[in-house]
Amino acid sequence: MAYDPRFGPSAQTPQQRANVLRQLQLTHPKLKTHATALAQQLYARYVAGELSWPEVRRALDEAAGA
């Protein structure tokens, strides 16, 4: 697997990104407890490698009208 600069060195595989997401949700429980259907879809796309974390945050902020 080629290195993808959109993700950090410890988030190159779907398993690594899932772990990063779990760690974020443990640190910021609101990310999990208040996850809308849109947020869950974006998280899945992050884990799949379709979106970087900044892209996920930007989409969530835009959806919230921020």
Phi, psi and omega in degrees: 000128179286147179294131178251112184294348178290341182243151179292170182298337180257020179222042183273334182250161177303321179296320178293319180293324176297321178293318177300315179298316178300317179296318177299318181291328176290321180286322181234080185306334179301331179298332181262314186288333180251020183288116177283174176301320179297314180300317180297321178295317180294320177299317180297322179291326175296310180300321180289346180090012179279330181230146171276167180298318176300325177292322177298311181298318180298316179296320179292319178296318179296321179294329180276353180081022180279000000 
